[in-house]
Structures are given as C-alpha cells and as structure tokens.
Coordinates of C-alpha atoms and ligand atoms in Angstrom, one line a residue:
M3 CA 7.0 35.7 8.7
I4 CA 6.4 32.1 7.4
E5 CA 9.2 31.9 5.1
T6 CA 12.0 30.4 7.1
R7 CA 12.2 26.3 7.3
T8 CA 11.8 26.5 11.3
N9 CA 8.7 28.7 10.8
L10 CA 6.9 26.5 8.6
A11 CA 7.7 23.5 10.7
E12 CA 5.9 25.1 13.6
L13 CA 3.4 26.8 11.8
E14 CA 2.3 23.3 10.5
E15 CA 2.9 21.4 13.9
S16 CA 0.9 23.9 15.7
I17 CA -2.2 23.7 13.8
I18 CA -2.2 19.8 12.5
G19 CA 0.3 18.1 14.3
G20 CA -1.9 16.3 16.7
T21 CA -1.9 12.9 15.0
T22 CA 1.8 12.3 13.3
A23 CA 5.0 11.4 14.5
R24 CA 7.4 13.3 12.5
R25 CA 11.5 12.8 11.7
G26 CA 12.9 16.0 12.0
D27 CA 11.8 19.2 11.1
V28 CA 12.1 19.0 7.3
V29 CA 9.9 21.0 5.1
M30 CA 9.5 19.5 1.9
A31 CA 8.9 21.5 -1.0
R32 CA 9.2 19.5 -4.7
G33 CA 10.0 16.0 -5.7
E34 CA 11.7 15.0 -9.2
G35 CA 11.9 11.2 -9.8
C36 CA 13.1 9.6 -6.6
W37 CA 14.5 12.6 -4.9
L38 CA 12.5 15.1 -2.6
Y39 CA 13.8 18.6 -2.1
D40 CA 13.2 20.6 0.8
V41 CA 12.5 24.5 1.2
D42 CA 16.3 25.0 1.2
D43 CA 16.8 22.5 -2.1
K44 CA 18.6 19.7 -0.2
C45 CA 17.9 16.7 -1.9
Y46 CA 16.7 13.6 -0.3
L47 CA 16.6 9.5 -1.9
D48 CA 12.9 8.9 -1.3
L49 CA 13.3 4.9 -0.7
A50 CA 9.5 4.8 0.6
S51 CA 7.8 6.6 -2.3
A52 CA 6.0 8.9 -0.2
Q53 CA 4.6 6.1 2.4
G54 CA 4.5 3.8 -0.6
V55 CA 2.3 5.5 -3.3
A56 CA 4.5 7.2 -5.8
M57 CA 5.3 4.1 -8.0
L58 CA 6.5 6.6 -10.9
G59 CA 8.5 8.7 -8.2
H60 CA 7.4 12.2 -8.0
S61 CA 5.8 14.3 -10.5
H62 CA 6.2 11.9 -13.4
P63 CA 5.6 14.1 -16.6
A64 CA 2.9 11.6 -17.7
L65 CA 1.0 12.0 -14.3
V66 CA 1.3 15.8 -14.2
Q67 CA 0.4 16.1 -18.0
A68 CA -2.6 13.9 -17.4
I69 CA -3.7 15.8 -14.6
Q70 CA -2.9 19.4 -15.9
Q71 CA -5.4 18.3 -19.0
Q72 CA -8.1 17.1 -17.0
A73 CA -8.0 20.0 -14.4
E74 CA -8.7 22.1 -17.4
T75 CA -11.5 20.1 -18.7
L76 CA -13.5 19.0 -15.8
I77 CA -12.8 18.1 -12.2
S78 CA -15.9 17.0 -10.9
C79 CA -18.6 15.1 -12.1
P80 CA -21.2 13.3 -9.8
N81 CA -21.5 9.7 -10.5
F82 CA -25.5 10.0 -11.6
F83 CA -23.6 11.1 -14.7
Y84 CA -21.3 9.0 -16.9
N85 CA -18.2 10.4 -17.8
D86 CA -15.6 9.9 -20.3
T87 CA -12.7 9.5 -18.4
R88 CA -14.1 7.6 -15.7
A89 CA -15.4 5.2 -18.5
Q90 CA -12.0 5.1 -19.9
F91 CA -10.4 4.7 -16.7
S92 CA -12.5 1.7 -15.7
A93 CA -11.8 -0.1 -18.8
K94 CA -8.0 0.4 -18.3
L95 CA -8.2 -0.7 -14.5
K96 CA -10.2 -3.9 -15.5
D97 CA -7.5 -4.8 -18.3
V98 CA -5.2 -5.1 -15.4
L99 CA -7.3 -6.8 -12.9
P100 CA -7.7 -10.6 -12.4
D101 CA -10.3 -11.9 -14.7
Q102 CA -13.0 -12.7 -12.0
L103 CA -13.1 -9.4 -10.9
N104 CA -15.3 -7.8 -13.2
H105 CA -16.9 -4.9 -11.3
I106 CA -15.1 -1.7 -9.7
F107 CA -16.1 1.0 -7.1
F108 CA -14.5 3.8 -6.7
A109 CA -13.3 5.4 -3.4
N110 CA -10.7 8.0 -2.5
S111 CA -8.5 6.0 -0.2
G112 CA -7.3 2.7 1.3
A113 CA -9.1 2.4 4.3
E114 CA -12.3 3.5 2.6
S115 CA -12.2 0.9 0.3
I116 CA -11.6 -1.5 3.1
D117 CA -14.8 0.1 4.6
G118 CA -16.7 -0.7 1.1
A119 CA -15.4 -4.3 0.9
L120 CA -16.6 -5.2 4.4
K121 CA -20.2 -3.6 3.6
F122 CA -20.2 -5.6 0.2
A123 CA -19.0 -9.2 2.2
R124 CA -21.8 -8.6 4.7
L125 CA -24.4 -8.0 1.8
A126 CA -23.1 -10.9 -0.6
T127 CA -23.6 -13.3 2.6
G128 CA -26.2 -12.0 4.7
R129 CA -23.8 -12.7 7.6
S130 CA -22.1 -10.1 9.7
G131 CA -18.8 -12.1 11.4
I132 CA -15.5 -10.9 9.9
V133 CA -11.9 -12.6 10.5
S134 CA -8.6 -10.8 10.2
T135 CA -5.0 -11.7 10.7
M136 CA -2.9 -10.9 13.5
R137 CA 0.2 -8.0 12.8
S138 CA -2.4 -6.6 9.9
F139 CA -3.1 -3.1 9.1
H140 CA -5.9 -2.3 7.1
G141 CA -6.5 1.4 7.6
R142 CA -7.8 3.7 10.9
T143 CA -11.2 4.5 9.8
I144 CA -13.6 2.8 12.4
G145 CA -14.3 -0.2 9.7
A146 CA -10.8 -0.3 8.7
L147 CA -9.4 0.1 12.1
S148 CA -11.8 -2.9 13.4
V149 CA -9.8 -5.4 11.0
T150 CA -6.5 -3.9 12.1
W151 CA -4.8 -5.7 14.6
E152 CA -2.2 -3.4 16.0
P153 CA -3.1 -2.6 19.6
K154 CA -1.7 0.5 19.9
Y155 CA -3.9 1.9 16.9
R156 CA -7.0 0.3 18.6
K157 CA -6.7 0.8 22.4
K158 CA -8.6 4.0 23.0
F159 CA -11.3 3.5 20.2
A160 CA -13.3 0.5 21.4
P161 CA -15.9 -0.9 20.9
L162 CA -14.9 -1.4 17.5
L163 CA -16.6 -4.2 15.3
D164 CA -16.7 -7.5 16.4
V165 CA -13.5 -9.2 14.7
D166 CA -11.6 -12.3 15.4
F167 CA -7.9 -12.6 14.7
V168 CA -6.2 -15.4 13.8
P169 CA -2.1 -15.9 13.5
Y170 CA -1.1 -14.8 9.8
G171 CA -0.2 -18.1 8.3
N172 CA -1.9 -20.6 10.8
L173 CA -4.2 -22.5 8.6
E174 CA -5.3 -24.5 11.8
K175 CA -6.5 -21.6 13.7
L176 CA -8.1 -20.2 10.6
D177 CA -10.2 -23.2 10.4
A178 CA -11.6 -22.7 13.5
A179 CA -12.2 -19.4 13.4
L180 CA -13.9 -19.3 10.1
T181 CA -17.8 -20.4 10.8
S182 CA -21.2 -20.5 9.3
E183 CA -21.5 -16.8 10.8
T184 CA -18.6 -15.2 8.9
A185 CA -19.1 -13.1 6.3
A186 CA -15.2 -12.0 5.1
L187 CA -11.7 -13.3 5.9
I188 CA -9.7 -10.3 4.9
L189 CA -5.7 -10.8 4.2
E190 CA -2.6 -9.0 3.0
P191 CA -0.7 -11.0 0.7
L192 CA 2.2 -9.6 2.2
Q193 CA 2.2 -7.7 5.4
G194 CA 3.4 -4.7 5.2
E195 CA 3.1 -2.5 8.3
G196 CA 3.4 -5.8 10.2
G197 CA 7.1 -6.4 9.2
V198 CA 7.3 -7.2 5.5
N199 CA 6.2 -10.9 6.1
T200 CA 4.4 -13.4 3.9
A201 CA 2.7 -16.6 4.6
S202 CA 3.1 -19.8 2.8
P203 CA 1.4 -20.8 -0.7
D204 CA -0.2 -23.4 1.4
F205 CA -1.9 -21.4 3.9
F206 CA -3.3 -18.7 1.3
Q207 CA -4.6 -21.9 -0.9
G208 CA -6.0 -23.6 2.2
A209 CA -7.6 -20.3 3.4
Q210 CA -9.4 -19.7 -0.1
K211 CA -10.3 -23.6 0.0
L212 CA -12.0 -22.9 3.5
C213 CA -13.7 -19.5 2.2
R214 CA -15.4 -21.3 -0.6
E215 CA -16.7 -24.3 0.8
R216 CA -18.0 -22.1 3.6
G217 CA -19.7 -19.2 1.6
I218 CA -17.2 -16.7 2.8
T219 CA -16.0 -13.7 0.9
L220 CA -12.2 -13.9 0.4
I221 CA -11.1 -10.0 0.5
I222 CA -7.5 -9.4 -0.1
D223 CA -6.0 -6.1 1.1
E224 CA -3.7 -5.0 -2.2
I225 CA -3.3 -1.3 -0.9
Q226 CA 0.3 -1.6 -0.4
T227 CA 1.0 -4.7 -2.4
G228 CA -0.9 -3.7 -5.7
F229 CA 0.2 -1.9 -8.9
G230 CA 3.7 -4.0 -9.3
R231 CA 5.0 -3.3 -5.8
T232 CA 5.9 -6.9 -5.4
G233 CA 7.1 -7.5 -9.0
K234 CA 3.4 -8.8 -10.1
W235 CA 0.3 -6.6 -10.9
F236 CA -1.4 -7.7 -7.4
G237 CA 0.6 -9.5 -4.8
H238 CA -2.1 -12.6 -4.5
Q239 CA -1.0 -13.3 -8.1
H240 CA 2.1 -14.9 -6.5
F241 CA -0.2 -17.3 -4.5
D242 CA -2.4 -18.0 -7.3
L243 CA -5.7 -16.9 -5.8
E244 CA -8.6 -15.6 -7.1
P245 CA -10.5 -13.7 -4.2
D246 CA -13.8 -12.0 -4.2
I247 CA -13.0 -8.7 -3.6
I248 CA -9.5 -6.9 -3.5
C249 CA -9.0 -3.4 -2.2
M250 CA -6.3 -0.8 -3.7
A251 CA -5.2 2.6 -3.1
K252 CA -1.5 3.7 -2.6
G253 CA -0.2 2.6 -6.4
L254 CA -3.7 3.3 -8.1
G255 CA -3.0 6.7 -9.1
S256 CA 0.7 6.8 -8.3
G257 CA 0.2 8.9 -5.4
F258 CA -2.8 10.8 -6.6
P259 CA -5.2 10.1 -3.6
M260 CA -7.8 7.7 -4.5
G261 CA -8.9 4.1 -3.7
A262 CA -11.0 1.5 -5.5
I263 CA -12.7 -2.1 -4.5
A264 CA -12.9 -4.5 -7.1
Y265 CA -15.1 -7.6 -7.0
T266 CA -17.4 -10.5 -8.7
D267 CA -20.2 -10.9 -10.4
C268 CA -21.8 -12.7 -7.6
I269 CA -21.4 -9.7 -5.4
Q270 CA -22.6 -7.1 -8.2
E271 CA -25.8 -9.3 -8.0
M272 CA -26.6 -8.1 -4.6
L273 CA -26.0 -4.5 -4.8
F274 CA -28.5 -2.0 -5.5
P275 CA -28.6 1.9 -6.0
G276 CA -27.6 3.3 -2.8
A277 CA -26.1 0.2 -1.3
H278 CA -23.0 2.2 -1.1
G279 CA -21.8 5.6 -2.5
S280 CA -18.9 8.3 -2.3
T281 CA -19.2 11.8 -3.4
F282 CA -15.7 12.3 -4.5
G283 CA -15.3 8.5 -5.5
G284 CA -14.5 8.1 -9.4
N285 CA -14.1 11.8 -10.0
P286 CA -12.4 12.7 -13.4
L287 CA -9.6 14.3 -12.2
A288 CA -8.5 11.1 -10.0
C289 CA -9.5 8.8 -13.0
A290 CA -7.3 10.8 -15.4
A291 CA -4.4 10.2 -13.0
G292 CA -5.1 6.7 -12.5
L293 CA -5.6 6.2 -16.2
A294 CA -1.9 8.1 -16.8
A295 CA -0.2 5.6 -14.3
I296 CA -1.6 2.6 -15.2
Q297 CA -0.7 3.6 -19.2
T298 CA 2.7 4.2 -18.0
Y299 CA 3.3 0.9 -15.9
Q300 CA 2.4 -0.8 -18.9
D301 CA 4.1 1.4 -21.5
D302 CA 7.5 1.2 -19.5
N303 CA 7.0 -2.3 -18.4
L304 CA 7.1 -1.3 -14.9
I305 CA 6.2 -4.4 -13.1
E306 CA 8.8 -6.6 -14.9
R307 CA 11.1 -3.4 -13.9
A308 CA 10.2 -3.7 -10.3
N309 CA 11.2 -7.5 -10.3
E310 CA 14.8 -6.9 -11.6
M311 CA 15.3 -3.8 -9.7
G312 CA 13.8 -5.7 -6.8
D313 CA 16.3 -8.8 -7.2
Y314 CA 19.0 -6.2 -7.8
L315 CA 18.3 -4.6 -4.7
N316 CA 18.0 -7.7 -2.8
S317 CA 21.3 -9.1 -3.8
R318 CA 23.3 -5.8 -3.0
L319 CA 21.9 -5.8 0.7
T320 CA 22.5 -9.7 1.1
E321 CA 25.9 -9.1 0.0
T322 CA 26.8 -5.6 1.6
L323 CA 25.2 -6.6 5.2
A324 CA 26.7 -10.1 5.2
G325 CA 28.7 -9.5 8.0
Y326 CA 26.1 -7.7 9.8
T327 CA 25.2 -9.5 13.3
I328 CA 22.4 -6.7 13.6
V329 CA 20.7 -7.9 10.6
R330 CA 18.3 -10.8 11.3
E331 CA 17.2 -11.3 7.9
V332 CA 16.6 -9.6 4.6
R333 CA 12.8 -10.1 2.8
Q334 CA 12.0 -9.0 -0.5
L335 CA 9.1 -9.4 -3.2
G336 CA 9.7 -7.1 -5.7
L337 CA 10.4 -3.6 -4.7
M338 CA 8.9 -4.5 -1.2
V339 CA 12.1 -5.2 1.0
G340 CA 12.4 -5.7 5.3
I341 CA 15.5 -5.7 6.8
E342 CA 14.6 -7.1 10.0
L343 CA 17.1 -6.2 12.8
R344 CA 17.8 -7.4 16.2
E345 CA 17.1 -4.0 17.8
K346 CA 14.5 -1.3 17.2
V347 CA 14.9 0.4 14.1
G348 CA 14.0 4.2 14.9
R349 CA 17.3 5.3 15.5
Y350 CA 19.0 3.8 12.3
L351 CA 16.0 5.8 10.4
R352 CA 16.7 8.8 11.8
A353 CA 20.6 8.2 11.1
L354 CA 19.6 7.6 7.3
M355 CA 17.9 10.9 7.3
E356 CA 20.2 13.1 9.0
E357 CA 23.5 12.0 8.1
H358 CA 22.7 10.3 4.4
N359 CA 19.4 12.3 3.4
V360 CA 17.9 8.9 2.4
I361 CA 14.3 8.4 3.2
A362 CA 13.0 4.6 4.5
L363 CA 10.1 3.3 6.3
P364 CA 9.7 1.2 9.6
A365 CA 7.4 -2.0 9.6
G366 CA 6.8 -2.9 13.2
S367 CA 9.5 -1.8 15.9
N368 CA 12.3 -3.6 14.1
V369 CA 11.8 -3.9 10.5
L370 CA 13.9 -1.4 8.4
R371 CA 11.3 -1.6 4.9
L372 CA 11.8 -0.1 1.6
L373 CA 9.7 0.8 -0.8
P374 CA 11.4 2.5 -3.9
P375 CA 9.7 4.0 -7.1
L376 CA 9.3 1.4 -9.6
I377 CA 11.4 3.9 -11.8
I378 CA 14.6 3.3 -9.3
T379 CA 17.8 3.3 -11.1
K380 CA 20.7 0.8 -10.1
E381 CA 22.9 4.0 -9.1
E382 CA 20.1 4.9 -7.0
I383 CA 20.0 1.4 -5.2
D384 CA 23.6 1.6 -4.8
I385 CA 23.2 5.2 -3.0
G386 CA 20.6 3.7 -0.9
V387 CA 22.3 0.6 0.1
E388 CA 25.5 2.3 0.8
A389 CA 23.9 4.8 3.4
I390 CA 22.2 1.7 4.9
A391 CA 25.5 -0.1 5.4
A392 CA 27.1 3.1 6.9
V393 CA 24.2 3.6 9.4
L394 CA 23.9 -0.2 10.6
P395 CA 26.6 -0.9 13.3
N396 CA 29.3 -3.3 11.3
A397 CA 30.3 -6.2 13.4
Ligands
PLP3 C1 -1.7 1.9 3.5 C2 -2.5 1.0 4.1 C3 -4.0 1.0 4.3 C4 -4.7 2.2 4.4 O1 -4.8 3.3 3.4 P1 -5.2 4.8 3.7 O2 -5.4 5.4 2.4 O3 -4.1 5.3 4.7 O4 -6.4 4.5 4.5 C5 -4.6 0.1 4.3 N1 -4.1 -1.3 4.2 C6 -2.7 -1.5 3.9 C7 -2.4 -2.9 3.4 C8 -2.2 -0.3 3.6 O5 -0.8 -0.3 3.3

C-alpha cells in the first residue's frame, strides 16, 4: 500500500519528517541532466542542482559509469591500507587545488570538513579562539553550528564553541576581533545561505594580511562555492587569496556524498597519526565519483561554461526583470545567483514549483537563489527566467 505519491510522501514524513521543511508533497523518482521526474513522471527544471551539489546535473553518464565500475570492484577500504582509486583521486584533486594546499583529508560532508578544519587550526596554532562572520552558514554539527551565525539554527543548542562573529566585510571590526588567542578565521568567499552576498577584495586581502601577521589560520569555506560554481575552480580565487585551509563538499563528487579538507605544509607538520580520522572518509566509491566528476569538469570545460552561462543568466534576468519594483538587486558570480526581493521569497518559490515546475532555493528570507547545474543550456535558462518573471508581480 505504499505505491501512490500521497502514501509515499506520508510514509516518509511519518518516519523521517522531523527536521525538514518541505515544499509540497512531491515524491522525486529520477533525474536526467537539469531535470527531475516525480513518481508520476511529471518533470521539474532543477535550478538548485539538488541543493547546490549536482554540478554535472542528475545521473551524468560519466559519474554513473565510474560509480558502477567501482561498486563492482571495491566499495570499502580502510585508511590503513592504500587504495589505487584513492591515490588517483588525491592526485586529480591536487591538480585543481591552489599550489599551497598540498595535503588533503577526506571526510563525508560539508559540516564534517568544517569540524576537521577547526581541529587542524587549533593544532597548528596551539590556540583555541575562533572568529566567524555574521550571516555565515557552515553546517549543523556542533562544531560547524558553532561557526554558523543564523540564530534560528543555534538557539536551542547552547552552549556551543565560543565563537566571535564580526560583520561580513567589516575589516575594522575584524581587526579588533583577531587576537593572540585566535586560532582561526573562517570565511565564505560568497555567502550562500546568507543571501548570495560577497565582500570587497580589500576586505579579503586585509583579512588575510591580519591572519598572517598574527599567526592565525585562514579557513575558507568552499563547500558551496567550489568546483566551478562561481566561474572559477574556487570562489576565493576571485580575490587572489592564499588560504591555509579550504573545506569542500557539495560539488566535489557532483552530488556523491563526500567532503574534503585541503591544507598547507605547515599544518601537515603538526599532524600526527590519530589527530583526526574518518571510517568512511576516502572510501573507494566516493573517490571514484570524485575522480569522474573532476575529470568531466576538466574535459568539458565546465568552469569556463559556468562563467558563460552565468553571464547569460544574469543578462536575461536583468533585462527581463528590469521593470519589476519587487526586485531590489540581482547578484551573480558564475552560476551562483541571488535575486534580492523587497518581500519574503517563500510564496514565490512555492509558485515556481507549483505553477511552473521550476525548483529554486531561498537565501535568507528575501533572496531567491539559483544554483543550476554547470551543464545547463541557454534554452533551459530561458525557461527558468520566464517562469521567474511570471511568478513575480510585474509592476
Ligand atoms: C552546505 C554547506 C555547508 C554544510 O554542508 P553539509 O554537507 O550539509 O554538512 C557548509 N558550508 C556551506 C557554505 C554550505 O553551503
């Protein structure tokens, strides 16, 4: 008796419905490219890449083949053995990482990579203080939540780690917050959940300079901005930064669940066996997915494509929404787009889904966020833009 859409939705809701706010009662069954199909085979344009992860779209043949082949060969391999796929993937990832980030730790999610990065920073500096920014989002495990600003996520879970929050982009306040007790400063190059906003190059350069002068580890959260999302391999490359640590997850395996921390020689020198660990981290199946994902980003020039398609999306949005007083601003870097509204965004996201079968995301309360797959076509962008223009009040 669980065949119908309503029954499947109710079944899932009754068992794992505790923490997720859902939009409607759609039961997704499969995906192909930028499209998702529900159990009734109705199709939806996914301008969110399943929460910013499916850079290659859904069930990309190269990813599917790599996962299938690896599954037939070896799924699990503990980290006290070397593994051929893990070695190859490490080398491939290092290929695309900034030069100073010579070392990698494999985790299984974004939050987990943030937790690891905080540990590494404390170990490297022998200090405990952590500074983060207002409107930041870094995940929801106890460590990652501690550096996440949003009060509604934090409120009921105190005491968390003791973290100082400074306004994102305010160098003066940052200067005052970074002390001789500070182990780490953690920054997103572009705040995703916080509203698709970034800070000035001067802020980022100034922040890096302060960290260097004061022996503070600079951690950049590239979980949402990594792997071409912003039109470069990593978001911090827009600001010529040289972070000590970056955290990765979402696009790392194009949706295959995995995370990673990349870090410098200085941090490597302080690590010791047992300093950190993960049972599943670096498993061959995830590594095969990551290897195929990065290989495809390279082979199909998808980082460049994110730039081109991002510019096209931006220009289409800007021209189409020109007369819309509800739109305060369109912000875009690569294929990371925020349409800031003068109203709450919830009802418009619902209308997009219900009336136009288009999936988008919120960022904060009043920003409509688009994180489409890097393989998106101009035709698909046009469909999305027209749907957005149709649901927003045109006056
Ligand atoms: C999604 C996200 C996280 C958390 O990743 P999870 O895999 O959900 O733990 C952390 N930081 C940023 C910037 C994110 O977008």
